[in-house]
PDB file of C-alpha atoms and ligand atoms in Angstrom:
ATOM      1  CA  UNK A   1      21.620   8.562   2.533  1.00  0.00           C
ATOM      2  CA  UNK A   2      18.280   6.999   1.485  1.00  0.00           C
ATOM      3  CA  UNK A   3      17.682   3.819   4.436  1.00  0.00           C
ATOM      4  CA  UNK A   4      16.704   1.231   2.176  1.00  0.00           C
ATOM      5  CA  UNK A   5      15.646  -1.267   4.005  1.00  0.00           C
ATOM      6  CA  UNK A   6      13.703  -4.974   2.329  1.00  0.00           C
ATOM      7  CA  UNK A   7      10.591  -5.761   3.685  1.00  0.00           C
ATOM      8  CA  UNK A   8       9.954  -9.287   2.590  1.00  0.00           C
ATOM      9  CA  UNK A   9      12.714 -12.644   2.154  1.00  0.00           C
ATOM     10  CA  UNK A  10      13.378 -16.119   2.723  1.00  0.00           C
ATOM     11  CA  UNK A  11      16.024 -18.222   4.229  1.00  0.00           C
ATOM     12  CA  UNK A  12      16.445 -21.482   5.188  1.00  0.00           C
ATOM     13  CA  UNK A  13      16.782 -24.858   3.490  1.00  0.00           C
ATOM     14  CA  UNK A  14      13.498 -25.548   0.704  1.00  0.00           C
ATOM     15  CA  UNK A  15      13.508 -28.383  -1.833  1.00  0.00           C
ATOM     16  CA  UNK A  16      13.695 -26.385  -5.847  1.00  0.00           C
ATOM     17  CA  UNK A  17      15.249 -23.027  -3.735  1.00  0.00           C
ATOM     18  CA  UNK A  18      16.768 -22.211  -0.576  1.00  0.00           C
ATOM     19  CA  UNK A  19      18.963 -19.327   0.615  1.00  0.00           C
ATOM     20  CA  UNK A  20      21.333 -18.683   3.819  1.00  0.00           C
ATOM     21  CA  UNK A  21      21.950 -15.009   5.775  1.00  0.00           C
ATOM     22  CA  UNK A  22      25.376 -14.867   4.283  1.00  0.00           C
ATOM     23  CA  UNK A  23      24.079 -15.227   0.399  1.00  0.00           C
ATOM     24  CA  UNK A  24      20.861 -12.502   0.938  1.00  0.00           C
ATOM     25  CA  UNK A  25      23.321 -10.380   2.441  1.00  0.00           C
ATOM     26  CA  UNK A  26      26.271 -10.416  -0.615  1.00  0.00           C
ATOM     27  CA  UNK A  27      23.236  -9.218  -2.859  1.00  0.00           C
ATOM     28  CA  UNK A  28      21.598  -6.677  -0.384  1.00  0.00           C
ATOM     29  CA  UNK A  29      25.402  -5.306   0.022  1.00  0.00           C
ATOM     30  CA  UNK A  30      25.274  -5.397  -4.505  1.00  0.00           C
ATOM     31  CA  UNK A  31      22.245  -3.741  -4.521  1.00  0.00           C
ATOM     32  CA  UNK A  32      22.999  -0.507  -2.194  1.00  0.00           C
ATOM     33  CA  UNK A  33      20.325  -2.565   0.322  1.00  0.00           C
ATOM     34  CA  UNK A  34      20.976  -1.379   4.644  1.00  0.00           C
ATOM     35  CA  UNK A  35      18.405  -3.746   5.690  1.00  0.00           C
ATOM     36  CA  UNK A  36      16.232  -7.404   5.190  1.00  0.00           C
ATOM     37  CA  UNK A  37      13.130  -8.830   6.711  1.00  0.00           C
ATOM     38  CA  UNK A  38      13.877 -12.431   6.633  1.00  0.00           C
ATOM     39  CA  UNK A  39      11.466 -15.198   7.629  1.00  0.00           C
ATOM     40  CA  UNK A  40      11.689 -19.072   6.524  1.00  0.00           C
ATOM     41  CA  UNK A  41       9.567 -21.059   3.756  1.00  0.00           C
ATOM     42  CA  UNK A  42       6.948 -22.206   5.006  1.00  0.00           C
ATOM     43  CA  UNK A  43       5.655 -25.114   2.851  1.00  0.00           C
ATOM     44  CA  UNK A  44       6.292 -28.336   4.863  1.00  0.00           C
ATOM     45  CA  UNK A  45       7.135 -29.346   8.354  1.00  0.00           C
ATOM     46  CA  UNK A  46       8.993 -25.559   8.597  1.00  0.00           C
ATOM     47  CA  UNK A  47      10.684 -24.579  11.612  1.00  0.00           C
ATOM     48  CA  UNK A  48      11.741 -20.670  12.999  1.00  0.00           C
ATOM     49  CA  UNK A  49      15.542 -22.303  13.355  1.00  0.00           C
ATOM     50  CA  UNK A  50      17.402 -21.178  10.259  1.00  0.00           C
ATOM     51  CA  UNK A  51      16.423 -17.367  10.971  1.00  0.00           C
ATOM     52  CA  UNK A  52      17.831 -17.628  14.165  1.00  0.00           C
ATOM     53  CA  UNK A  53      20.841 -18.806  12.721  1.00  0.00           C
ATOM     54  CA  UNK A  54      21.136 -15.902  10.089  1.00  0.00           C
ATOM     55  CA  UNK A  55      19.818 -13.208  12.420  1.00  0.00           C
ATOM     56  CA  UNK A  56      23.268 -14.376  14.850  1.00  0.00           C
ATOM     57  CA  UNK A  57      25.197 -14.218  12.127  1.00  0.00           C
ATOM     58  CA  UNK A  58      23.565 -10.572  10.925  1.00  0.00           C
ATOM     59  CA  UNK A  59      21.928  -8.571  13.592  1.00  0.00           C
ATOM     60  CA  UNK A  60      22.668  -5.189  12.089  1.00  0.00           C
ATOM     61  CA  UNK A  61      21.895  -6.006   8.572  1.00  0.00           C
ATOM     62  CA  UNK A  62      18.871  -8.861   9.192  1.00  0.00           C
ATOM     63  CA  UNK A  63      15.903  -8.179  10.743  1.00  0.00           C
ATOM     64  CA  UNK A  64      14.067 -11.806  12.143  1.00  0.00           C
ATOM     65  CA  UNK A  65      10.967 -12.917  11.298  1.00  0.00           C
ATOM     66  CA  UNK A  66       8.770 -15.751  13.048  1.00  0.00           C
ATOM     67  CA  UNK A  67       6.685 -17.895  10.091  1.00  0.00           C
ATOM     68  CA  UNK A  68       3.892 -20.370  11.840  1.00  0.00           C
ATOM     69  CA  UNK A  69       1.108 -22.353  10.393  1.00  0.00           C
ATOM     70  CA  UNK A  70      -1.923 -20.853  12.463  1.00  0.00           C
ATOM     71  CA  UNK A  71      -2.989 -25.021  12.098  1.00  0.00           C
ATOM     72  CA  UNK A  72      -0.896 -25.989  14.695  1.00  0.00           C
ATOM     73  CA  UNK A  73      -1.956 -25.800  18.406  1.00  0.00           C
ATOM     74  CA  UNK A  74       0.635 -24.172  19.178  1.00  0.00           C
ATOM     75  CA  UNK A  75       1.005 -21.775  16.961  1.00  0.00           C
ATOM     76  CA  UNK A  76       0.270 -18.638  19.008  1.00  0.00           C
ATOM     77  CA  UNK A  77       3.027 -20.264  21.581  1.00  0.00           C
ATOM     78  CA  UNK A  78       5.432 -20.009  18.799  1.00  0.00           C
ATOM     79  CA  UNK A  79       5.260 -16.325  17.926  1.00  0.00           C
ATOM     80  CA  UNK A  80       5.460 -15.232  21.818  1.00  0.00           C
ATOM     81  CA  UNK A  81       9.124 -17.411  22.322  1.00  0.00           C
ATOM     82  CA  UNK A  82      10.292 -15.819  19.458  1.00  0.00           C
ATOM     83  CA  UNK A  83       9.346 -12.314  20.253  1.00  0.00           C
ATOM     84  CA  UNK A  84      10.543 -12.648  23.834  1.00  0.00           C
ATOM     85  CA  UNK A  85      13.298 -15.385  23.598  1.00  0.00           C
ATOM     86  CA  UNK A  86      14.663 -14.707  20.574  1.00  0.00           C
ATOM     87  CA  UNK A  87      14.278 -10.809  19.803  1.00  0.00           C
ATOM     88  CA  UNK A  88      12.490 -11.698  16.627  1.00  0.00           C
ATOM     89  CA  UNK A  89      10.315  -8.536  15.153  1.00  0.00           C
ATOM     90  CA  UNK A  90       7.596  -9.582  13.151  1.00  0.00           C
ATOM     91  CA  UNK A  91       5.275 -12.233  12.308  1.00  0.00           C
ATOM     92  CA  UNK A  92       4.788 -14.246   8.269  1.00  0.00           C
ATOM     93  CA  UNK A  93       1.813 -16.164   7.744  1.00  0.00           C
ATOM     94  CA  UNK A  94       0.767 -17.799   3.974  1.00  0.00           C
ATOM     95  CA  UNK A  95      -2.572 -18.715   4.216  1.00  0.00           C
ATOM     96  CA  UNK A  96      -2.717 -20.784   1.034  1.00  0.00           C
ATOM     97  CA  UNK A  97       0.023 -22.999   1.561  1.00  0.00           C
ATOM     98  CA  UNK A  98      -1.021 -23.782   4.467  1.00  0.00           C
ATOM     99  CA  UNK A  99      -4.864 -24.394   3.496  1.00  0.00           C
ATOM    100  CA  UNK A 100      -6.777 -21.405   5.659  1.00  0.00           C
ATOM    101  CA  UNK A 101      -8.527 -18.935   5.523  1.00  0.00           C
ATOM    102  CA  UNK A 102      -6.526 -15.479   6.564  1.00  0.00           C
ATOM    103  CA  UNK A 103      -9.886 -14.163   8.687  1.00  0.00           C
ATOM    104  CA  UNK A 104     -11.087 -17.496  10.133  1.00  0.00           C
ATOM    105  CA  UNK A 105     -11.919 -16.778  13.457  1.00  0.00           C
ATOM    106  CA  UNK A 106     -10.463 -19.790  15.164  1.00  0.00           C
ATOM    107  CA  UNK A 107      -7.387 -19.774  13.485  1.00  0.00           C
ATOM    108  CA  UNK A 108      -6.493 -16.160  13.317  1.00  0.00           C
ATOM    109  CA  UNK A 109      -7.831 -14.092  15.858  1.00  0.00           C
ATOM    110  CA  UNK A 110      -5.489 -16.150  18.499  1.00  0.00           C
ATOM    111  CA  UNK A 111      -2.819 -15.142  16.137  1.00  0.00           C
ATOM    112  CA  UNK A 112      -3.490 -11.626  15.776  1.00  0.00           C
ATOM    113  CA  UNK A 113      -4.549 -11.365  19.385  1.00  0.00           C
ATOM    114  CA  UNK A 114      -0.445 -12.648  20.223  1.00  0.00           C
ATOM    115  CA  UNK A 115       0.809  -9.962  17.902  1.00  0.00           C
ATOM    116  CA  UNK A 116      -0.907  -7.147  19.347  1.00  0.00           C
ATOM    117  CA  UNK A 117      -0.216  -7.733  22.622  1.00  0.00           C
ATOM    118  CA  UNK A 118       3.900  -8.208  20.982  1.00  0.00           C
ATOM    119  CA  UNK A 119       3.519  -4.794  18.937  1.00  0.00           C
ATOM    120  CA  UNK A 120       4.962  -6.426  16.111  1.00  0.00           C
ATOM    121  CA  UNK A 121       3.635  -5.948  12.312  1.00  0.00           C
ATOM    122  CA  UNK A 122       2.311  -9.375  10.316  1.00  0.00           C
ATOM    123  CA  UNK A 123       3.126  -9.358   7.152  1.00  0.00           C
ATOM    124  CA  UNK A 124       1.090 -11.984   4.619  1.00  0.00           C
ATOM    125  CA  UNK A 125       1.088 -13.590   1.203  1.00  0.00           C
ATOM    126  CA  UNK A 126      -1.478 -11.691  -0.401  1.00  0.00           C
ATOM    127  CA  UNK A 127      -1.534 -12.801  -4.103  1.00  0.00           C
ATOM    128  CA  UNK A 128      -5.299 -12.607  -5.326  1.00  0.00           C
ATOM    129  CA  UNK A 129      -5.395 -16.324  -4.270  1.00  0.00           C
ATOM    130  CA  UNK A 130      -8.564 -17.720  -2.593  1.00  0.00           C
ATOM    131  CA  UNK A 131      -7.416 -18.218   0.927  1.00  0.00           C
ATOM    132  CA  UNK A 132      -5.949 -14.966   0.761  1.00  0.00           C
ATOM    133  CA  UNK A 133      -7.662 -12.161  -1.459  1.00  0.00           C
ATOM    134  CA  UNK A 134      -7.731  -8.870  -0.570  1.00  0.00           C
ATOM    135  CA  UNK A 135     -10.845  -8.992   1.341  1.00  0.00           C
ATOM    136  CA  UNK A 136      -9.915 -11.505   4.010  1.00  0.00           C
ATOM    137  CA  UNK A 137      -7.104  -8.541   4.665  1.00  0.00           C
ATOM    138  CA  UNK A 138      -9.918  -6.185   5.170  1.00  0.00           C
ATOM    139  CA  UNK A 139     -11.317  -7.700   7.170  1.00  0.00           C
ATOM    140  CA  UNK A 140      -8.389  -9.164   9.924  1.00  0.00           C
ATOM    141  CA  UNK A 141      -7.401  -5.186   9.894  1.00  0.00           C
ATOM    142  CA  UNK A 142     -11.080  -3.883  10.316  1.00  0.00           C
ATOM    143  CA  UNK A 143     -10.945  -7.121  13.815  1.00  0.00           C
ATOM    144  CA  UNK A 144      -7.504  -5.331  15.064  1.00  0.00           C
ATOM    145  CA  UNK A 145      -6.839  -2.361  14.749  1.00  0.00           C
ATOM    146  CA  UNK A 146      -4.156  -1.955  16.632  1.00  0.00           C
ATOM    147  CA  UNK A 147      -2.477  -4.729  14.787  1.00  0.00           C
ATOM    148  CA  UNK A 148      -0.159  -3.386  11.215  1.00  0.00           C
ATOM    149  CA  UNK A 149      -0.971  -5.538   8.418  1.00  0.00           C
ATOM    150  CA  UNK A 150       0.949  -5.723   5.225  1.00  0.00           C
ATOM    151  CA  UNK A 151      -0.412  -7.679   2.429  1.00  0.00           C
ATOM    152  CA  UNK A 152       2.579  -9.183  -0.053  1.00  0.00           C
ATOM    153  CA  UNK A 153       2.384  -9.038  -3.785  1.00  0.00           C
ATOM    154  CA  UNK A 154      -0.603  -5.812  -3.016  1.00  0.00           C
ATOM    155  CA  UNK A 155      -3.492  -8.587  -3.952  1.00  0.00           C
ATOM    156  CA  UNK A 156      -1.532  -9.610  -8.052  1.00  0.00           C
ATOM    157  CA  UNK A 157      -3.090 -10.484 -10.344  1.00  0.00           C
ATOM    158  CA  UNK A 158      -6.824  -9.886 -10.121  1.00  0.00           C
ATOM    159  CA  UNK A 159      -6.092  -8.071  -6.455  1.00  0.00           C
ATOM    160  CA  UNK A 160      -5.013  -5.298  -6.824  1.00  0.00           C
ATOM    161  CA  UNK A 161      -7.712  -2.289  -7.214  1.00  0.00           C
ATOM    162  CA  UNK A 162      -9.384  -3.930  -4.004  1.00  0.00           C
ATOM    163  CA  UNK A 163      -5.807  -4.032  -2.646  1.00  0.00           C
ATOM    164  CA  UNK A 164      -5.287  -0.382  -3.671  1.00  0.00           C
ATOM    165  CA  UNK A 165      -9.376   0.633  -1.960  1.00  0.00           C
ATOM    166  CA  UNK A 166      -9.035  -1.010   1.072  1.00  0.00           C
ATOM    167  CA  UNK A 167      -5.987   0.170   1.975  1.00  0.00           C
ATOM    168  CA  UNK A 168      -6.926   3.479   1.291  1.00  0.00           C
ATOM    169  CA  UNK A 169      -9.975   3.303   3.838  1.00  0.00           C
ATOM    170  CA  UNK A 170      -7.636   1.013   5.766  1.00  0.00           C
ATOM    171  CA  UNK A 171      -5.197   3.563   8.196  1.00  0.00           C
ATOM    172  CA  UNK A 172      -3.418  -0.534   9.673  1.00  0.00           C
ATOM    173  CA  UNK A 173      -3.278  -1.460   6.590  1.00  0.00           C
ATOM    174  CA  UNK A 174      -0.096  -2.113   4.004  1.00  0.00           C
ATOM    175  CA  UNK A 175       0.767  -2.621   0.595  1.00  0.00           C
ATOM    176  CA  UNK A 176       4.506  -4.830  -0.421  1.00  0.00           C
ATOM    177  CA  UNK A 177       5.671  -4.667  -3.910  1.00  0.00           C
ATOM    178  CA  UNK A 178       7.437  -7.810  -3.945  1.00  0.00           C
ATOM    179  CA  UNK A 179       6.844  -9.848  -7.552  1.00  0.00           C
ATOM    180  CA  UNK A 180       3.752  -7.049  -8.859  1.00  0.00           C
ATOM    181  CA  UNK A 181       5.042  -5.241 -11.329  1.00  0.00           C
ATOM    182  CA  UNK A 182       5.834  -1.894 -11.699  1.00  0.00           C
ATOM    183  CA  UNK A 183       2.218  -0.460 -13.053  1.00  0.00           C
ATOM    184  CA  UNK A 184       0.147  -1.713 -10.279  1.00  0.00           C
ATOM    185  CA  UNK A 185       3.533  -0.568  -7.880  1.00  0.00           C
ATOM    186  CA  UNK A 186       3.150   3.277  -9.510  1.00  0.00           C
ATOM    187  CA  UNK A 187      -0.562   3.047  -9.166  1.00  0.00           C
ATOM    188  CA  UNK A 188      -0.925   1.882  -5.839  1.00  0.00           C
ATOM    189  CA  UNK A 189       1.794   5.012  -4.559  1.00  0.00           C
ATOM    190  CA  UNK A 190       0.186   7.687  -6.852  1.00  0.00           C
ATOM    191  CA  UNK A 191      -3.336   6.776  -5.570  1.00  0.00           C
ATOM    192  CA  UNK A 192      -2.262   6.342  -1.921  1.00  0.00           C
ATOM    193  CA  UNK A 193      -1.371   8.879   0.903  1.00  0.00           C
ATOM    194  CA  UNK A 194       2.032   8.783   1.952  1.00  0.00           C
ATOM    195  CA  UNK A 195       3.770   5.648   3.507  1.00  0.00           C
ATOM    196  CA  UNK A 196       0.669   3.011   2.776  1.00  0.00           C
ATOM    197  CA  UNK A 197       3.711   1.457  -0.424  1.00  0.00           C
ATOM    198  CA  UNK A 198       6.127  -0.953   0.979  1.00  0.00           C
ATOM    199  CA  UNK A 199       9.199  -2.373  -0.935  1.00  0.00           C
ATOM    200  CA  UNK A 200      10.168  -6.025  -0.834  1.00  0.00           C
ATOM    201  CA  UNK A 201      11.414  -8.062  -3.629  1.00  0.00           C
ATOM    202  CA  UNK A 202      10.557 -12.143  -1.434  1.00  0.00           C
ATOM    203  CA  UNK A 203      14.095 -13.420  -2.572  1.00  0.00           C
ATOM    204  CA  UNK A 204      14.929 -15.661  -3.319  1.00  0.00           C
ATOM    205  CA  UNK A 205      12.830 -16.110  -5.801  1.00  0.00           C
ATOM    206  CA  UNK A 206      13.599 -13.318  -8.012  1.00  0.00           C
ATOM    207  CA  UNK A 207      16.253 -11.609  -9.435  1.00  0.00           C
ATOM    208  CA  UNK A 208      16.984  -9.401  -6.475  1.00  0.00           C
ATOM    209  CA  UNK A 209      18.829  -6.171  -8.316  1.00  0.00           C
ATOM    210  CA  UNK A 210      15.467  -5.918 -11.156  1.00  0.00           C
ATOM    211  CA  UNK A 211      13.340  -6.289  -7.884  1.00  0.00           C
ATOM    212  CA  UNK A 212      14.569  -3.266  -6.630  1.00  0.00           C
ATOM    213  CA  UNK A 213      15.829  -1.105  -9.718  1.00  0.00           C
ATOM    214  CA  UNK A 214      12.461  -1.272 -11.091  1.00  0.00           C
ATOM    215  CA  UNK A 215      11.290   0.899  -8.031  1.00  0.00           C
ATOM    216  CA  UNK A 216      13.041   3.409  -9.364  1.00  0.00           C
ATOM    217  CA  UNK A 217       9.946   3.932 -11.699  1.00  0.00           C
ATOM    218  CA  UNK A 218       7.637   4.042  -8.724  1.00  0.00           C
ATOM    219  CA  UNK A 219       7.767   7.638  -8.000  1.00  0.00           C
ATOM    220  CA  UNK A 220       9.161  10.682  -9.608  1.00  0.00           C
ATOM    221  CA  UNK A 221       8.833  12.260  -5.849  1.00  0.00           C
ATOM    222  CA  UNK A 222      12.500  11.868  -3.406  1.00  0.00           C
ATOM    223  CA  UNK A 223      10.222  11.461  -0.322  1.00  0.00           C
ATOM    224  CA  UNK A 224       7.677   9.298  -1.543  1.00  0.00           C
ATOM    225  CA  UNK A 225      10.423   7.262  -2.879  1.00  0.00           C
ATOM    226  CA  UNK A 226      12.274   7.198   0.293  1.00  0.00           C
ATOM    227  CA  UNK A 227       9.418   6.314   2.234  1.00  0.00           C
ATOM    228  CA  UNK A 228       8.866   2.793  -0.378  1.00  0.00           C
ATOM    229  CA  UNK A 229      12.073   1.576  -0.513  1.00  0.00           C
ATOM    230  CA  UNK A 230      12.482   1.774   3.938  1.00  0.00           C
ATOM    231  CA  UNK A 231      10.985   4.910   5.269  1.00  0.00           C
ATOM    232  CA  UNK A 232       7.441   3.526   6.241  1.00  0.00           C
ATOM    233  CA  UNK A 233       9.137  -0.130   7.590  1.00  0.00           C
ATOM    234  CA  UNK A 234      11.523   1.867   9.351  1.00  0.00           C
ATOM    235  CA  UNK A 235       8.748   3.261  11.236  1.00  0.00           C
ATOM    236  CA  UNK A 236       6.920   0.520  11.227  1.00  0.00           C
ATOM    237  CA  UNK A 237       9.586  -1.339  13.205  1.00  0.00           C
ATOM    238  CA  UNK A 238      11.060   1.680  14.837  1.00  0.00           C
ATOM    239  CA  UNK A 239      14.359   1.546  13.476  1.00  0.00           C
ATOM    240  CA  UNK A 240      16.407   4.310  13.577  1.00  0.00           C
ATOM    241  CA  UNK A 241      17.824   6.461  10.067  1.00  0.00           C
TER     242      UNK A 241
HETATM  243 ZN1  LIG B   1       7.784 -14.726   0.426  1.00  0.00          ZN
END
């Protein structure tokens, strides 16, 4: 059976949204999704506590990442603490909401160094906004070749073609599909080598089932489909099928 892993979900409280581990697992069960990557909402003053609670409750279903605000002086230490003490598997950043350029050397180099030392991937909000446009990803992927970097939303709206070109050029840059339309996803899957496009939903901000169902159209090749909906992120996170 295809190993299906959702690479992008938010857990915790947030004004206007919010999601618990149990709520997410119920959506995953209904859609036939085996595992889900989870991280906090990053608006305002956030912590990683709700992710820890959800992971403790569903250790076989949920894959915890921490999130930090790069402006916080203790950001790199918090990444290390979450990985070393809590067993977290990755890092989420949101340059636009927290207000910094992804390629800012003083703010982000220490976080990428830490992720490289810890051997964890980084997923970054990657719509075509100023602070995290595709060239900022390319710069960081070049600067830190040992860090696997996922561009969430694959540069949608205006940066998709740039995102595809950079993912083609840089072995450690991956495109994550949440909230992108199937036309753009199909284009990325067709133009890129295998193992570069990764499925995620961005729950709870989506119709969960639809975000999964739309992926049936991403490729007619079963092996390619399996890589997109779980195989590639499983390799990155060393998850056995
Ligand atoms: Zn998100």
